[in-house]
Amino acid sequence: MSDTVSSPLYAAIDLGSNSFHMLVVRHIEGSVQTMAKIKRKVRLANGLDQNNYLSQEAMQRGWDCLSLFAERLQDIPAGNIRIVGTAALRSATNVDVFVKKANQILGHPVDIISGEEEAATIYKGVAHTSGGLGHRLVVDIGGASTELIIGREFEAKALVSLSMGCVTWLDNYFHDRQLTHTNFENAILAAKATLSPILERYTELGWDVCVGASGTVQALQEIMLAQGMDEIITLAKLKRLQKQAMMASHLEELEIEGLTLERALVFPSGLSILIAIFESLHIDSMTLAGGALREGLVYEMIGEMRQSNIRQRTITSVQQRYQVDRQYGAQVAQVAKQLLEQCGHQDWIPEAQAEFLLQSAAELHEIGLSIDFKKGGQHGAYLLQNLDLPGFTLAQKHFLAELVRRYRDQLSSLPEQHALSGQSCKRLLRLLRLSVLLTHRRSAHLQPEFELQAEGDQLTLKMDAQWLQHNPLTQAELEIEANRQSDIGWPLTLSSL
């Protein structure tokens, strides 16, 4: 490869029990940019007999897939490639036969990693790509194993790999392809029995947020969004989807709005395992992680990416890519924070994540100017909605996009949001718009003294009358803004300090 220094490519290949995945990324300007994601259903776990002997047919499916992957590896430096095998290959008694030929096909060694190493790498992938304060519980349901990890920031406190997965549970508990209450109950009870040895330790450690890093969780989120629900997974929603699944008598007849044909076969078994995890660990809610095993492998190879503040790294990278004025973004963020504090942050907007979402919107609000000024807010919303933003959930991305869409000029109410309460979303938008107006001279030395008072939704902005007299444009814009907010039922009054 000719330019491995300025824009190196990295590849991570995960030889999973259900699917083989290849992730190709480019490390550029402090961020990881996805270049390709290739996935093939191989179902290695289906090829294991009762003695864990991997069938010739299953191995051939795997080798055929690796022949496709090998083409993409030719242009990537050997030191930037990592290939790992997981549960099915760990348990296969004839794994050496598969690995020998796999090494020849790929031209690079396959590393069969332990369950503990798999769990640790999954956690690194989650830590580098997902937000969340405090301790997090990570759940990854694979084809033949399920990993559960508790950690904080980049350090795993507890990790385990359990011998249950959506392919093995399909074979064991839905082998007759019947979606009966009995089959579901047996699958759930078996998963609970598998979980029982870790319950005491995990419950004692505890966690603040729970994230799922598997195809099962991604499929669930896609179904919920397709059916008009938000992205937060709860036990009630899992039970609702179980009832929907049981409306089909046979697995081949399973049709749920939002469920792809690709995931349908292993969906009931994955759902059963997740229900067992929710009930056994008394999980309130779960969101989808931004990455898992493959991302963990990539970040392990890119040593300089080991930073604690994932969100700030993401914001800085986006600012660089889209030539956003970072100094001005920081000024707007500082004013927004000051306004929030003056309103009585904890009482006025109680959610802990509100401040960083306001700061993020302030730092990125001009991203759309890289395309066009006239529709800057609209372009910025599109970019934020569609960019990969490690550290932000899907709901948070959507909220940031809608804030940025409305940061200036005409004002409209926000659509339904799931990142914060509707009231908090509205209040953050008001603060962002005021922050942009108060800083329009783009210098902290030239911005006015101000004081914002809040009584519910009634805002009173106090400013020095003499300053306003010398800055008539700002005064006119603030008066227009007061009218705009008041016209849609958000009263804003201007007065003198």
Short mmCIF file of C-alpha atoms in Angstrom, two decimals:
data_model
loop_
_atom_site.label_atom_id
_atom_site.label_comp_id
_atom_site.label_asym_id
_atom_site.label_seq_id
_atom_site.Cartn_x
_atom_site.Cartn_y
_atom_site.Cartn_z
CA MET A 1 0.00 0.00 0.00
CA SER A 2 1.44 3.36 -1.01
CA ASP A 3 0.13 5.72 1.68
CA THR A 4 -0.03 3.81 4.94
CA VAL A 5 0.96 6.78 7.07
CA SER A 6 -1.49 9.53 6.09
CA SER A 7 -4.59 7.36 5.69
CA PRO A 8 -4.00 3.79 6.89
CA LEU A 9 -6.62 1.12 6.36
CA TYR A 10 -7.43 -1.45 9.03
CA ALA A 11 -9.43 -4.66 8.77
CA ALA A 12 -11.06 -6.73 11.51
CA ILE A 13 -12.61 -10.10 10.70
CA ASP A 14 -14.88 -11.91 13.14
CA LEU A 15 -15.46 -15.60 12.39
CA GLY A 16 -18.64 -15.90 14.41
CA SER A 17 -20.82 -18.89 15.13
CA ASN A 18 -23.70 -17.54 13.04
CA SER A 19 -22.08 -15.08 10.61
CA PHE A 20 -18.65 -14.06 9.38
CA HIS A 21 -18.09 -10.29 9.40
CA MET A 22 -15.38 -8.09 7.95
CA LEU A 23 -14.98 -4.43 8.91
CA VAL A 24 -12.63 -2.19 6.93
CA VAL A 25 -11.93 1.28 8.31
CA ARG A 26 -9.67 4.25 7.68
CA HIS A 27 -8.06 6.11 10.55
CA ILE A 28 -8.21 9.80 9.65
CA GLU A 29 -8.01 13.02 11.67
CA GLY A 30 -8.51 11.34 15.02
CA SER A 31 -11.54 9.32 13.98
CA VAL A 32 -12.34 5.93 12.50
CA GLN A 33 -14.18 6.08 9.17
CA THR A 34 -15.96 2.92 8.02
CA MET A 35 -15.01 1.98 4.47
CA ALA A 36 -16.72 -1.40 4.16
CA LYS A 37 -18.85 -3.83 6.12
CA ILE A 38 -19.20 -7.31 4.66
CA LYS A 39 -21.34 -10.01 6.27
CA ARG A 40 -22.13 -13.57 5.26
CA LYS A 41 -24.34 -16.12 7.01
CA VAL A 42 -22.15 -19.17 7.51
CA ARG A 43 -23.87 -20.80 10.51
CA LEU A 44 -20.81 -22.68 11.72
CA ALA A 45 -22.59 -23.65 14.93
CA ASN A 46 -25.14 -25.59 12.89
CA GLY A 47 -22.29 -27.77 11.67
CA LEU A 48 -21.23 -28.99 15.13
CA ASP A 49 -22.40 -32.49 16.04
CA GLN A 50 -22.92 -33.81 19.58
CA ASN A 51 -19.18 -34.40 19.88
CA ASN A 52 -18.40 -30.84 18.69
CA TYR A 53 -17.00 -32.14 15.41
CA LEU A 54 -17.38 -29.48 12.72
CA SER A 55 -18.86 -30.89 9.52
CA GLN A 56 -17.10 -30.66 6.18
CA GLU A 57 -20.10 -28.75 4.78
CA ALA A 58 -19.92 -26.09 7.50
CA MET A 59 -16.17 -25.68 7.05
CA GLN A 60 -16.62 -25.33 3.29
CA ARG A 61 -19.21 -22.57 3.81
CA GLY A 62 -16.65 -20.80 5.96
CA TRP A 63 -13.80 -21.22 3.47
CA ASP A 64 -15.99 -19.99 0.60
CA CYS A 65 -16.76 -16.85 2.60
CA LEU A 66 -13.09 -16.26 3.44
CA SER A 67 -12.22 -16.49 -0.24
CA LEU A 68 -14.39 -13.39 -0.72
CA PHE A 69 -12.83 -11.59 2.23
CA ALA A 70 -9.30 -12.35 1.04
CA GLU A 71 -9.64 -10.05 -1.98
CA ARG A 72 -10.25 -7.04 0.25
CA LEU A 73 -7.22 -7.79 2.46
CA GLN A 74 -4.71 -7.48 -0.38
CA ASP A 75 -4.42 -3.69 -0.07
CA ILE A 76 -4.12 -3.50 3.72
CA PRO A 77 -0.80 -3.70 5.64
CA ALA A 78 -0.38 -7.00 7.47
CA GLY A 79 0.06 -5.22 10.79
CA ASN A 80 -3.34 -3.59 10.34
CA ILE A 81 -5.28 -6.85 10.05
CA ARG A 82 -6.79 -8.90 12.87
CA ILE A 83 -8.79 -12.10 12.32
CA VAL A 84 -10.42 -13.92 15.23
CA GLY A 85 -12.58 -16.98 15.69
CA THR A 86 -15.12 -17.21 18.51
CA ALA A 87 -17.43 -19.73 20.21
CA ALA A 88 -18.10 -22.30 17.49
CA LEU A 89 -14.42 -22.53 16.54
CA ARG A 90 -13.41 -22.54 20.23
CA SER A 91 -15.46 -25.66 20.83
CA ALA A 92 -14.77 -27.49 17.52
CA THR A 93 -12.58 -30.54 18.09
CA ASN A 94 -11.25 -30.36 14.53
CA VAL A 95 -10.66 -26.61 14.55
CA ASP A 96 -7.07 -27.10 13.38
CA VAL A 97 -8.33 -28.42 10.03
CA PHE A 98 -10.46 -25.33 9.49
CA VAL A 99 -7.78 -22.89 10.62
CA LYS A 100 -5.01 -24.39 8.49
CA LYS A 101 -6.92 -23.89 5.26
CA ALA A 102 -8.34 -20.51 6.44
CA ASN A 103 -4.79 -19.22 6.97
CA GLN A 104 -3.87 -20.29 3.44
CA ILE A 105 -6.92 -18.59 1.91
CA LEU A 106 -6.50 -15.32 3.78
CA GLY A 107 -2.72 -15.11 3.80
CA HIS A 108 -2.97 -13.99 7.43
CA PRO A 109 -3.27 -15.99 10.68
CA VAL A 110 -6.61 -16.72 12.33
CA ASP A 111 -6.54 -16.32 16.11
CA ILE A 112 -9.04 -18.42 18.08
CA ILE A 113 -9.69 -16.25 21.12
CA SER A 114 -10.98 -17.34 24.51
CA GLY A 115 -14.42 -16.36 25.76
CA GLU A 116 -12.82 -13.99 28.26
CA GLU A 117 -10.74 -12.26 25.59
CA GLU A 118 -13.81 -11.99 23.37
CA ALA A 119 -15.76 -10.33 26.18
CA ALA A 120 -12.90 -7.92 26.91
CA THR A 121 -12.61 -6.95 23.24
CA ILE A 122 -16.38 -6.47 22.93
CA TYR A 123 -16.23 -4.11 25.90
CA LYS A 124 -13.45 -2.08 24.25
CA GLY A 125 -15.57 -1.76 21.12
CA VAL A 126 -18.54 -0.55 23.17
CA ALA A 127 -16.42 1.84 25.26
CA HIS A 128 -14.97 3.48 22.15
CA THR A 129 -18.28 3.92 20.34
CA SER A 130 -21.06 4.30 22.91
CA GLY A 131 -22.02 7.00 25.39
CA GLY A 132 -23.26 6.51 28.92
CA LEU A 133 -22.32 7.79 32.35
CA GLY A 134 -21.08 5.63 35.21
CA HIS A 135 -20.94 1.83 35.11
CA ARG A 136 -22.31 0.08 32.05
CA LEU A 137 -23.57 -3.47 31.58
CA VAL A 138 -22.82 -4.79 28.09
CA VAL A 139 -24.75 -7.74 26.64
CA ASP A 140 -23.69 -9.43 23.38
CA ILE A 141 -25.74 -12.42 22.20
CA GLY A 142 -23.84 -14.32 19.54
CA GLY A 143 -24.55 -17.51 17.63
CA ALA A 144 -23.11 -19.90 20.23
CA SER A 145 -22.08 -17.69 23.17
CA THR A 146 -23.34 -14.71 25.11
CA GLU A 147 -20.96 -12.21 26.68
CA LEU A 148 -21.88 -10.06 29.68
CA ILE A 149 -19.49 -7.36 30.88
CA ILE A 150 -19.69 -4.68 33.55
CA GLY A 151 -17.22 -1.81 33.23
CA ARG A 152 -16.62 1.89 33.61
CA GLU A 153 -15.14 4.02 30.83
CA PHE A 154 -12.45 1.75 29.31
CA GLU A 155 -11.97 -0.67 32.21
CA ALA A 156 -13.94 -3.93 32.48
CA LYS A 157 -14.74 -4.83 36.09
CA ALA A 158 -16.38 -8.19 35.38
CA LEU A 159 -16.67 -10.23 32.20
CA VAL A 160 -17.99 -13.65 31.30
CA SER A 161 -18.74 -15.68 28.19
CA LEU A 162 -21.63 -18.12 28.56
CA SER A 163 -22.34 -21.13 26.33
CA MET A 164 -25.66 -20.03 24.88
CA GLY A 165 -26.43 -18.28 21.63
CA CYS A 166 -29.19 -17.70 19.12
CA VAL A 167 -28.07 -20.56 16.84
CA THR A 168 -27.56 -23.17 19.57
CA TRP A 169 -30.83 -22.15 21.29
CA LEU A 170 -32.58 -22.44 17.92
CA ASP A 171 -31.32 -26.00 17.55
CA ASN A 172 -32.05 -26.94 21.17
CA TYR A 173 -35.43 -25.33 21.82
CA PHE A 174 -36.99 -24.47 18.45
CA HIS A 175 -35.75 -27.49 16.49
CA ASP A 176 -39.36 -28.40 15.59
CA ARG A 177 -39.81 -24.85 14.19
CA GLN A 178 -42.88 -24.38 16.41
CA LEU A 179 -43.35 -20.92 17.97
CA THR A 180 -45.31 -22.23 20.94
CA HIS A 181 -45.48 -20.89 24.49
CA THR A 182 -43.82 -24.14 25.64
CA ASN A 183 -40.82 -23.71 23.33
CA PHE A 184 -40.36 -20.09 24.39
CA GLU A 185 -40.69 -20.99 28.07
CA ASN A 186 -38.16 -23.82 27.79
CA ALA A 187 -35.69 -21.56 25.99
CA ILE A 188 -36.10 -18.80 28.59
CA LEU A 189 -35.76 -21.19 31.56
CA ALA A 190 -32.63 -22.77 30.06
CA ALA A 191 -31.09 -19.33 29.57
CA LYS A 192 -31.90 -18.41 33.17
CA ALA A 193 -30.20 -21.59 34.36
CA THR A 194 -27.11 -20.68 32.32
CA LEU A 195 -27.12 -17.20 33.84
CA SER A 196 -27.61 -18.29 37.46
CA PRO A 197 -23.89 -18.69 38.42
CA ILE A 198 -23.13 -15.01 37.67
CA LEU A 199 -26.23 -13.34 39.10
CA GLU A 200 -24.97 -12.67 42.60
CA ARG A 201 -21.71 -11.06 41.50
CA TYR A 202 -23.26 -8.97 38.73
CA THR A 203 -26.12 -7.78 40.89
CA GLU A 204 -23.67 -6.83 43.63
CA LEU A 205 -21.50 -4.82 41.21
CA GLY A 206 -24.50 -3.07 39.67
CA TRP A 207 -24.59 -0.70 36.71
CA ASP A 208 -25.99 2.66 35.65
CA VAL A 209 -26.72 1.99 31.97
CA CYS A 210 -27.22 -1.17 29.94
CA VAL A 211 -26.29 -1.56 26.27
CA GLY A 212 -26.74 -4.43 23.86
CA ALA A 213 -24.06 -5.09 21.27
CA SER A 214 -25.52 -7.93 19.20
CA GLY A 215 -27.48 -8.54 16.03
CA THR A 216 -30.41 -9.59 18.21
CA VAL A 217 -30.52 -6.19 19.90
CA GLN A 218 -30.10 -4.37 16.59
CA ALA A 219 -32.98 -6.38 15.11
CA LEU A 220 -35.15 -5.54 18.11
CA GLN A 221 -34.44 -1.83 17.77
CA GLU A 222 -35.24 -1.92 14.05
CA ILE A 223 -38.56 -3.64 14.80
CA MET A 224 -39.49 -1.17 17.53
CA LEU A 225 -38.71 1.87 15.39
CA ALA A 226 -40.65 0.36 12.46
CA GLN A 227 -43.64 -0.11 14.78
CA GLY A 228 -43.55 3.48 16.05
CA MET A 229 -41.86 2.78 19.38
CA ASP A 230 -38.74 4.55 20.66
CA GLU A 231 -35.28 2.96 20.68
CA ILE A 232 -35.28 1.99 24.37
CA ILE A 233 -35.65 -1.76 24.89
CA THR A 234 -37.70 -2.80 27.93
CA LEU A 235 -39.04 -6.10 29.21
CA ALA A 236 -42.60 -5.04 28.37
CA LYS A 237 -41.58 -4.50 24.74
CA LEU A 238 -39.77 -7.86 24.63
CA LYS A 239 -42.90 -9.60 25.92
CA ARG A 240 -44.98 -7.75 23.34
CA LEU A 241 -42.69 -9.00 20.56
CA GLN A 242 -42.85 -12.53 21.95
CA LYS A 243 -46.64 -12.41 21.61
CA GLN A 244 -46.28 -11.14 18.04
CA ALA A 245 -43.90 -14.01 17.25
CA MET A 246 -46.28 -16.59 18.74
CA MET A 247 -49.01 -15.45 16.36
CA ALA A 248 -47.14 -17.47 13.71
CA SER A 249 -47.42 -21.19 14.23
CA HIS A 250 -44.18 -22.07 12.42
CA LEU A 251 -40.82 -20.32 12.28
CA GLU A 252 -40.94 -20.18 8.49
CA GLU A 253 -44.22 -18.21 8.75
CA LEU A 254 -42.81 -15.61 11.14
CA GLU A 255 -43.64 -12.09 9.97
CA ILE A 256 -43.14 -9.11 12.28
CA GLU A 257 -43.12 -5.56 11.01
CA GLY A 258 -39.50 -4.40 10.90
CA LEU A 259 -37.97 -7.90 11.11
CA THR A 260 -35.75 -8.77 8.15
CA LEU A 261 -35.83 -12.22 6.59
CA GLU A 262 -32.13 -12.53 7.36
CA ARG A 263 -32.73 -12.32 11.12
CA ALA A 264 -36.08 -14.14 11.24
CA LEU A 265 -34.69 -17.65 11.70
CA VAL A 266 -32.75 -16.89 14.90
CA PHE A 267 -35.00 -14.12 16.19
CA PRO A 268 -37.14 -16.23 18.59
CA SER A 269 -34.10 -17.87 20.17
CA GLY A 270 -32.26 -14.56 20.57
CA LEU A 271 -35.41 -12.97 21.98
CA SER A 272 -35.76 -15.78 24.54
CA ILE A 273 -32.19 -15.30 25.75
CA LEU A 274 -32.67 -11.54 26.06
CA ILE A 275 -35.92 -11.97 28.02
CA ALA A 276 -34.07 -14.29 30.41
CA ILE A 277 -31.28 -11.73 30.86
CA PHE A 278 -33.77 -8.92 31.54
CA GLU A 279 -35.72 -10.98 34.08
CA SER A 280 -32.71 -12.53 35.81
CA LEU A 281 -30.75 -9.29 36.19
CA HIS A 282 -33.84 -7.08 36.65
CA ILE A 283 -32.79 -4.79 33.79
CA ASP A 284 -34.97 -1.69 33.39
CA SER A 285 -33.89 -0.66 29.91
CA MET A 286 -31.28 -1.24 27.22
CA THR A 287 -30.03 0.73 24.22
CA LEU A 288 -28.03 -0.41 21.21
CA ALA A 289 -24.25 -0.05 21.43
CA GLY A 290 -22.33 1.71 18.68
CA GLY A 291 -19.85 -1.14 18.24
CA ALA A 292 -18.67 -4.47 19.64
CA LEU A 293 -16.07 -7.14 18.82
CA ARG A 294 -14.91 -5.90 15.41
CA GLU A 295 -14.71 -2.29 16.58
CA GLY A 296 -12.79 -3.45 19.65
CA LEU A 297 -10.26 -5.21 17.42
CA VAL A 298 -9.82 -2.04 15.35
CA TYR A 299 -9.32 0.24 18.34
CA GLU A 300 -6.80 -2.20 19.83
CA MET A 301 -4.74 -1.84 16.67
CA ILE A 302 -4.99 1.97 16.69
CA GLY A 303 -3.25 2.67 19.98
CA GLU A 304 -3.52 6.47 19.80
CA MET A 305 -7.33 6.25 19.88
CA ARG A 306 -7.32 5.32 23.57
CA GLN A 307 -8.98 8.41 25.00
CA SER A 308 -11.57 8.66 27.74
CA ASN A 309 -13.86 11.31 26.24
CA ILE A 310 -15.45 9.57 23.27
CA ARG A 311 -18.01 12.28 22.59
CA GLN A 312 -15.45 15.09 22.55
CA ARG A 313 -13.25 13.07 20.21
CA THR A 314 -16.24 12.66 17.90
CA ILE A 315 -17.11 16.36 17.99
CA THR A 316 -13.52 17.43 17.32
CA SER A 317 -13.25 15.04 14.38
CA VAL A 318 -16.53 16.28 12.85
CA GLN A 319 -15.46 19.91 13.32
CA GLN A 320 -12.21 19.22 11.48
CA ARG A 321 -13.87 17.31 8.63
CA TYR A 322 -16.49 20.01 8.01
CA GLN A 323 -14.30 23.04 8.74
CA VAL A 324 -16.45 24.22 11.65
CA ASP A 325 -15.14 27.25 13.55
CA ARG A 326 -14.08 25.47 16.73
CA GLN A 327 -13.27 28.63 18.69
CA TYR A 328 -16.68 30.11 17.99
CA GLY A 329 -18.40 26.79 18.75
CA ALA A 330 -16.70 26.79 22.15
CA GLN A 331 -17.87 30.38 22.74
CA VAL A 332 -21.50 29.49 21.96
CA ALA A 333 -21.23 26.39 24.17
CA GLN A 334 -19.90 28.47 27.07
CA VAL A 335 -22.72 31.02 26.79
CA ALA A 336 -25.29 28.22 26.53
CA LYS A 337 -23.88 26.64 29.68
CA GLN A 338 -24.02 29.99 31.48
CA LEU A 339 -27.66 30.48 30.45
CA LEU A 340 -28.51 26.96 31.61
CA GLU A 341 -26.92 27.58 35.01
CA GLN A 342 -28.77 30.90 35.39
CA CYS A 343 -32.08 29.08 34.82
CA GLY A 344 -31.30 26.66 37.64
CA HIS A 345 -30.06 23.63 35.72
CA GLN A 346 -31.12 20.73 37.94
CA ASP A 347 -34.59 22.07 38.64
CA TRP A 348 -35.34 23.53 35.22
CA ILE A 349 -33.87 20.67 33.15
CA PRO A 350 -33.36 17.62 35.39
CA GLU A 351 -31.79 15.12 32.95
CA ALA A 352 -28.08 14.56 33.56
CA GLN A 353 -27.28 14.29 29.83
CA ALA A 354 -28.94 17.61 28.94
CA GLU A 355 -25.83 19.73 29.44
CA PHE A 356 -23.57 17.70 27.15
CA LEU A 357 -26.28 17.57 24.47
CA LEU A 358 -26.61 21.36 24.60
CA GLN A 359 -22.83 21.73 24.47
CA SER A 360 -22.61 19.31 21.52
CA ALA A 361 -25.30 21.18 19.57
CA ALA A 362 -23.54 24.49 20.26
CA GLU A 363 -20.17 23.17 19.09
CA LEU A 364 -21.65 21.70 15.90
CA HIS A 365 -24.46 24.13 15.07
CA GLU A 366 -22.62 25.63 12.07
CA ILE A 367 -21.76 22.29 10.44
CA GLY A 368 -24.24 22.92 7.61
CA LEU A 369 -22.39 26.08 6.52
CA SER A 370 -19.83 23.81 4.87
CA ILE A 371 -22.52 23.16 2.26
CA ASP A 372 -24.52 26.40 2.06
CA PHE A 373 -25.45 29.39 4.23
CA LYS A 374 -29.08 29.86 3.24
CA LYS A 375 -30.13 26.34 4.28
CA GLY A 376 -27.36 25.86 6.83
CA GLY A 377 -29.65 24.51 9.53
CA GLN A 378 -31.31 22.07 7.17
CA HIS A 379 -27.97 20.82 5.82
CA GLY A 380 -26.57 20.55 9.35
CA ALA A 381 -29.56 18.48 10.46
CA TYR A 382 -29.09 16.08 7.54
CA LEU A 383 -25.40 15.63 8.31
CA LEU A 384 -25.90 15.00 12.02
CA GLN A 385 -28.76 12.60 11.36
CA ASN A 386 -26.65 10.51 8.98
CA LEU A 387 -23.08 10.80 10.28
CA ASP A 388 -21.60 8.06 12.41
CA LEU A 389 -21.25 9.76 15.83
CA PRO A 390 -19.52 7.42 18.31
CA GLY A 391 -20.63 8.20 21.86
CA PHE A 392 -24.14 9.31 20.89
CA THR A 393 -27.23 7.11 20.75
CA LEU A 394 -29.63 7.10 17.81
CA ALA A 395 -32.12 9.23 19.77
CA GLN A 396 -29.41 11.71 20.77
CA LYS A 397 -28.27 12.05 17.14
CA HIS A 398 -31.84 12.76 16.08
CA PHE A 399 -32.24 15.36 18.83
CA LEU A 400 -28.98 17.14 17.92
CA ALA A 401 -30.09 17.22 14.29
CA GLU A 402 -33.43 18.83 15.17
CA LEU A 403 -31.76 21.42 17.42
CA VAL A 404 -29.29 22.37 14.70
CA ARG A 405 -32.11 22.53 12.13
CA ARG A 406 -33.68 25.32 14.24
CA TYR A 407 -30.65 27.21 15.59
CA ARG A 408 -31.50 30.46 13.76
CA ASP A 409 -34.19 32.32 11.80
CA GLN A 410 -37.69 30.82 11.65
CA LEU A 411 -38.72 28.84 14.72
CA SER A 412 -40.92 25.76 14.84
CA SER A 413 -41.76 23.25 17.55
CA LEU A 414 -39.59 20.18 17.85
CA PRO A 415 -40.94 16.79 16.73
CA GLU A 416 -41.42 14.05 19.32
CA GLN A 417 -38.09 13.20 20.92
CA HIS A 418 -36.77 10.28 22.96
CA ALA A 419 -33.40 11.68 24.06
CA LEU A 420 -34.97 13.94 26.72
CA SER A 421 -38.45 14.91 27.85
CA GLY A 422 -40.40 17.14 25.45
CA GLN A 423 -40.18 20.03 27.90
CA SER A 424 -36.41 19.74 28.26
CA CYS A 425 -35.93 19.51 24.48
CA LYS A 426 -37.88 22.73 24.00
CA ARG A 427 -35.94 24.54 26.70
CA LEU A 428 -32.54 23.52 25.29
CA LEU A 429 -33.56 24.79 21.86
CA ARG A 430 -34.47 28.17 23.36
CA LEU A 431 -31.07 28.41 25.07
CA LEU A 432 -29.20 27.45 21.89
CA ARG A 433 -30.95 30.14 19.84
CA LEU A 434 -30.26 32.81 22.48
CA SER A 435 -26.61 31.72 22.71
CA VAL A 436 -26.15 32.16 18.96
CA LEU A 437 -27.68 35.65 19.05
CA LEU A 438 -25.65 36.78 22.06
CA THR A 439 -22.37 35.72 20.40
CA HIS A 440 -22.96 36.89 16.84
CA ARG A 441 -19.87 39.14 16.92
CA ARG A 442 -17.86 35.91 17.35
CA SER A 443 -15.56 37.17 20.11
CA ALA A 444 -15.90 36.57 23.83
CA HIS A 445 -14.52 40.08 24.44
CA LEU A 446 -17.37 41.65 22.47
CA GLN A 447 -20.32 39.73 23.87
CA PRO A 448 -22.64 41.51 26.33
CA GLU A 449 -23.31 40.92 30.00
CA PHE A 450 -26.61 39.11 30.42
CA GLU A 451 -28.82 37.44 32.96
CA LEU A 452 -31.56 34.93 32.16
CA GLN A 453 -34.33 34.23 34.65
CA ALA A 454 -36.77 31.34 34.32
CA GLU A 455 -40.12 30.77 35.95
CA GLY A 456 -41.33 27.63 34.27
CA ASP A 457 -41.48 28.43 30.56
CA GLN A 458 -41.48 32.18 31.16
CA LEU A 459 -38.01 33.52 30.34
CA THR A 460 -36.75 37.02 31.08
CA LEU A 461 -33.48 38.08 29.46
CA LYS A 462 -31.88 41.07 31.19
CA MET A 463 -29.16 43.07 29.41
CA ASP A 464 -27.38 46.39 29.76
CA ALA A 465 -29.49 49.06 28.03
CA GLN A 466 -26.45 51.12 27.08
CA TRP A 467 -24.77 48.14 25.43
CA LEU A 468 -27.92 47.44 23.42
CA GLN A 469 -28.06 51.09 22.37
CA HIS A 470 -24.57 50.76 20.89
CA ASN A 471 -25.45 47.40 19.27
CA PRO A 472 -28.79 48.04 17.57
CA LEU A 473 -28.59 44.96 15.30
CA THR A 474 -28.33 42.62 18.29
CA GLN A 475 -31.18 44.46 19.98
CA ALA A 476 -33.37 44.12 16.89
CA GLU A 477 -32.56 40.41 16.53
CA LEU A 478 -33.33 39.74 20.20
CA GLU A 479 -36.67 41.54 19.88
CA ILE A 480 -37.54 39.45 16.82
CA GLU A 481 -36.52 36.28 18.72
CA ALA A 482 -38.70 37.26 21.69
CA ASN A 483 -41.66 37.57 19.34
CA ARG A 484 -40.90 34.27 17.61
CA GLN A 485 -40.70 32.33 20.86
CA SER A 486 -43.76 34.02 22.33
CA ASP A 487 -45.78 33.37 19.14
CA ILE A 488 -45.49 29.60 19.60
CA GLY A 489 -46.27 29.74 23.31
CA TRP A 490 -42.76 30.08 24.71
CA PRO A 491 -42.92 33.52 26.43
CA LEU A 492 -39.68 35.53 26.33
CA THR A 493 -39.37 39.05 27.72
CA LEU A 494 -36.46 41.47 27.34
CA SER A 495 -35.57 43.93 30.11
CA SER A 496 -32.65 45.97 31.46
CA LEU A 497 -30.11 44.87 34.03
#
